[in-house]
Tab-separated table of C-alpha atoms in Angstrom:
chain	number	residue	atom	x	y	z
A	1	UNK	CA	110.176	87.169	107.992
A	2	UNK	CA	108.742	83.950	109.233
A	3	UNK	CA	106.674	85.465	112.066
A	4	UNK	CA	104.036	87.556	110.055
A	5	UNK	CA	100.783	85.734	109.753
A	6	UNK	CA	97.448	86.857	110.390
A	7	UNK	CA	96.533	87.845	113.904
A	8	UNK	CA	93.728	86.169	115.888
A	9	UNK	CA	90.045	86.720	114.490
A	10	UNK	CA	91.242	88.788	111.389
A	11	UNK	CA	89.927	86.318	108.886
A	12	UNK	CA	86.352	85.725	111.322
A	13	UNK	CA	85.926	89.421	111.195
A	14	UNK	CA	86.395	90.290	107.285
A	15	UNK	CA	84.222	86.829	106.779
A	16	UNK	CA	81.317	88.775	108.639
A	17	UNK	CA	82.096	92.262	107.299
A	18	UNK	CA	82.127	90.794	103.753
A	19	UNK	CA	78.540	88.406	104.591
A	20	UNK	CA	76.708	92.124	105.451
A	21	UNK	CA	77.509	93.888	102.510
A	22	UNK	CA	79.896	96.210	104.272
A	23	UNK	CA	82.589	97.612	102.477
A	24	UNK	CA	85.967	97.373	103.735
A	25	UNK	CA	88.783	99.471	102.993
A	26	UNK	CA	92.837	99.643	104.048
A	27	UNK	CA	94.785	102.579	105.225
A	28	UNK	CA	98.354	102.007	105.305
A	29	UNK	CA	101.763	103.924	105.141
A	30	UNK	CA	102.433	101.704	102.558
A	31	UNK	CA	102.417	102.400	98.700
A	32	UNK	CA	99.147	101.007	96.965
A	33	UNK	CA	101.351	98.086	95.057
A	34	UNK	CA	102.904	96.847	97.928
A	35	UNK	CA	99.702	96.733	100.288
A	36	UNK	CA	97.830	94.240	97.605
A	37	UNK	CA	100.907	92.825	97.016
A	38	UNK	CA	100.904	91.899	101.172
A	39	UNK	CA	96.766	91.098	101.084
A	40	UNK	CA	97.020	88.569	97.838
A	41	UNK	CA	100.057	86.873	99.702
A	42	UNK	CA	98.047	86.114	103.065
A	43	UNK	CA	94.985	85.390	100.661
A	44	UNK	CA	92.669	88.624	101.941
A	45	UNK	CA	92.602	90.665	99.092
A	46	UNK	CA	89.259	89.945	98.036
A	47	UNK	CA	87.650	91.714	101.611
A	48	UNK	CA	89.243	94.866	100.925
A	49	UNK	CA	87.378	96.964	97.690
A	50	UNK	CA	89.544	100.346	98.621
A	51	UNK	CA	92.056	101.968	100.271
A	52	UNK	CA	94.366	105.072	101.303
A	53	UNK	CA	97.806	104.236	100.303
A	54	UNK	CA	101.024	106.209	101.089
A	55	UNK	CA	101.059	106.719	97.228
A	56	UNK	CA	98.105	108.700	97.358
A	57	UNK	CA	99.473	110.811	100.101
A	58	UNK	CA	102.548	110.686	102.169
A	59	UNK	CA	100.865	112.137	105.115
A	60	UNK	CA	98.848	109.468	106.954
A	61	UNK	CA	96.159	112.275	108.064
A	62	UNK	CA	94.647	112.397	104.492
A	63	UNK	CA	94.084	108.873	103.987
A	64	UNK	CA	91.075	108.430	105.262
A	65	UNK	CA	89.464	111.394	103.242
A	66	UNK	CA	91.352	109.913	100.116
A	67	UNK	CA	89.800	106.037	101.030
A	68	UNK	CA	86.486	107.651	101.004
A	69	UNK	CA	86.351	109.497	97.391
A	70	UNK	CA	87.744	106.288	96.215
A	71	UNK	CA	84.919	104.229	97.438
A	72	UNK	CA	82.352	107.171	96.050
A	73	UNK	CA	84.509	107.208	93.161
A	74	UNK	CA	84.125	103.378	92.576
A	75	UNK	CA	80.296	102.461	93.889
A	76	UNK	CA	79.072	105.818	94.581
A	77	UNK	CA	78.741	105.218	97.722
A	78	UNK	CA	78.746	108.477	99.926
A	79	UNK	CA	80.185	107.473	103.070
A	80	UNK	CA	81.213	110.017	105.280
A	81	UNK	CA	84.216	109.584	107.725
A	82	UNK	CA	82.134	109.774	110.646
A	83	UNK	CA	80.185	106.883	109.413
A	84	UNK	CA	83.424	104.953	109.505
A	85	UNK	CA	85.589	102.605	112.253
A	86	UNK	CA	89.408	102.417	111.657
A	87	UNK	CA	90.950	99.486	113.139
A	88	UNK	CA	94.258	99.633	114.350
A	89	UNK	CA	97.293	98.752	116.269
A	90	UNK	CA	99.306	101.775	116.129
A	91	UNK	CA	99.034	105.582	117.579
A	92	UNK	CA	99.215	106.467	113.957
A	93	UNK	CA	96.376	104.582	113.134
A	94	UNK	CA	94.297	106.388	116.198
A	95	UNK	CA	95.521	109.539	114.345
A	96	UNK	CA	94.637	109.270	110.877
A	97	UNK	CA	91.313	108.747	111.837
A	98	UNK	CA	90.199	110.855	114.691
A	99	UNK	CA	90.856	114.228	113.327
A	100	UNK	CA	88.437	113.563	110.763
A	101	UNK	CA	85.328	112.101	113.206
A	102	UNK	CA	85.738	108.328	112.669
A	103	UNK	CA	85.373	105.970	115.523
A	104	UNK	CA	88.581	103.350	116.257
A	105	UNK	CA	88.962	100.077	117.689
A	106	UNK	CA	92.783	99.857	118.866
A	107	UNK	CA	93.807	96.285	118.888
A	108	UNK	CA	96.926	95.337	120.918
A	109	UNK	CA	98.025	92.639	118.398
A	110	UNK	CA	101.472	94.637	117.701
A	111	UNK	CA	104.024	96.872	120.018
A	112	UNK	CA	101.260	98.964	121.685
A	113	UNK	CA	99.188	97.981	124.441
A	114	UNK	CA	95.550	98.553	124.972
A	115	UNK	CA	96.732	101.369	127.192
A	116	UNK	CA	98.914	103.295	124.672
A	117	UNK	CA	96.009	103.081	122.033
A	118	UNK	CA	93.534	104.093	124.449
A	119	UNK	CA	95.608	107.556	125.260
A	120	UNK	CA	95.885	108.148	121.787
A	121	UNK	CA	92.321	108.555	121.411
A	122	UNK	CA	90.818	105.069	120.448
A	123	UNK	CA	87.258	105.102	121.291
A	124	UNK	CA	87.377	101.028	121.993
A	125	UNK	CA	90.378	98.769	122.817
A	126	UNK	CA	90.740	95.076	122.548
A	127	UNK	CA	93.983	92.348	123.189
A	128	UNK	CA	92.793	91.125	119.850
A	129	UNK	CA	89.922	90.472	117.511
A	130	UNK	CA	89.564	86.745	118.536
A	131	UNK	CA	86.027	87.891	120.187
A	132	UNK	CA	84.014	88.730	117.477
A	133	UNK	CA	80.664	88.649	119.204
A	134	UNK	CA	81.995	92.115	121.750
A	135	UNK	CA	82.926	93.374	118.266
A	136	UNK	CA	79.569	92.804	116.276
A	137	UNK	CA	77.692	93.777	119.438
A	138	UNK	CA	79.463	96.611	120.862
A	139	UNK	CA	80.981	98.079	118.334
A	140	UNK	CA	78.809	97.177	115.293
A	141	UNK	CA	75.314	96.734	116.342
A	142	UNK	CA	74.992	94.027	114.057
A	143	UNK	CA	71.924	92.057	114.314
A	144	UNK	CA	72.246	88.192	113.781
């Protein structure tokens, strides 16, 4: 459809994920084809190195567990899930990740509100990621 395009401070925020070295992954209910096929098309691809795909698993829970192996999998890297944030803007995005220790930022860029997210379980909620210095800061401790 002619509305989708990237939602404010998106591109800002992989731009400084991707600068630090931090690896960024996708969870989505989508199948693993499909999701690229949606990141090359917006031109994002290249921030994301892994990802839980509703190929791997049709139940959401397991994706995050499934993300991770793939990433040790890939660059032996041995993150664990409570080393990880899950940003969303769904309750099932709250809820793939909490079960399993992670730490979620619930953005109300689709049909939930900060509210909805917030009762769901996300441990931070924000209108949108336009303000990427709360998110570095609060959220990240990143250090300039």
């Amino acid at each position: 459809s002619n509305n989708r395009h990237i939602k404010p401070g998106v591109l800002e925020l992989l731009g400084i994920l991707n600068k630090r070295g931090i690896y960024t992954g996708l969870l989505t209910g989508n199948i693993e084809e499909g999701a690229w096929f949606k990141l090359k098309s917006f031109n994002i691809s290249q921030y994301f190195t892994f990802g839980g795909f509703s190929s791997d698993d049709e139940e959401r829970d397991k994706l995050l567990p499934i993300a991770l192996k793939k990433l040790y999998d890939k660059f032996k890297l041995n993150i664990q899930p409570e080393e990880s944030l899950v940003i969303g803007d769904t309750p099932r995005d709250v809820t793939c990740a909490k079960p399993h220790g992670a730490k979620v930022l619930g953005v109300a860029t689709g049909s939930y509100s900060c509210e909805e997210l917030k009762s769901y379980g996300a441990d931070w909620v924000l209108d949108d990621l336009s303000n990427t210095d709360i998110i570095k800061n609060e959220i990240l401790y990143l250090e300039e």
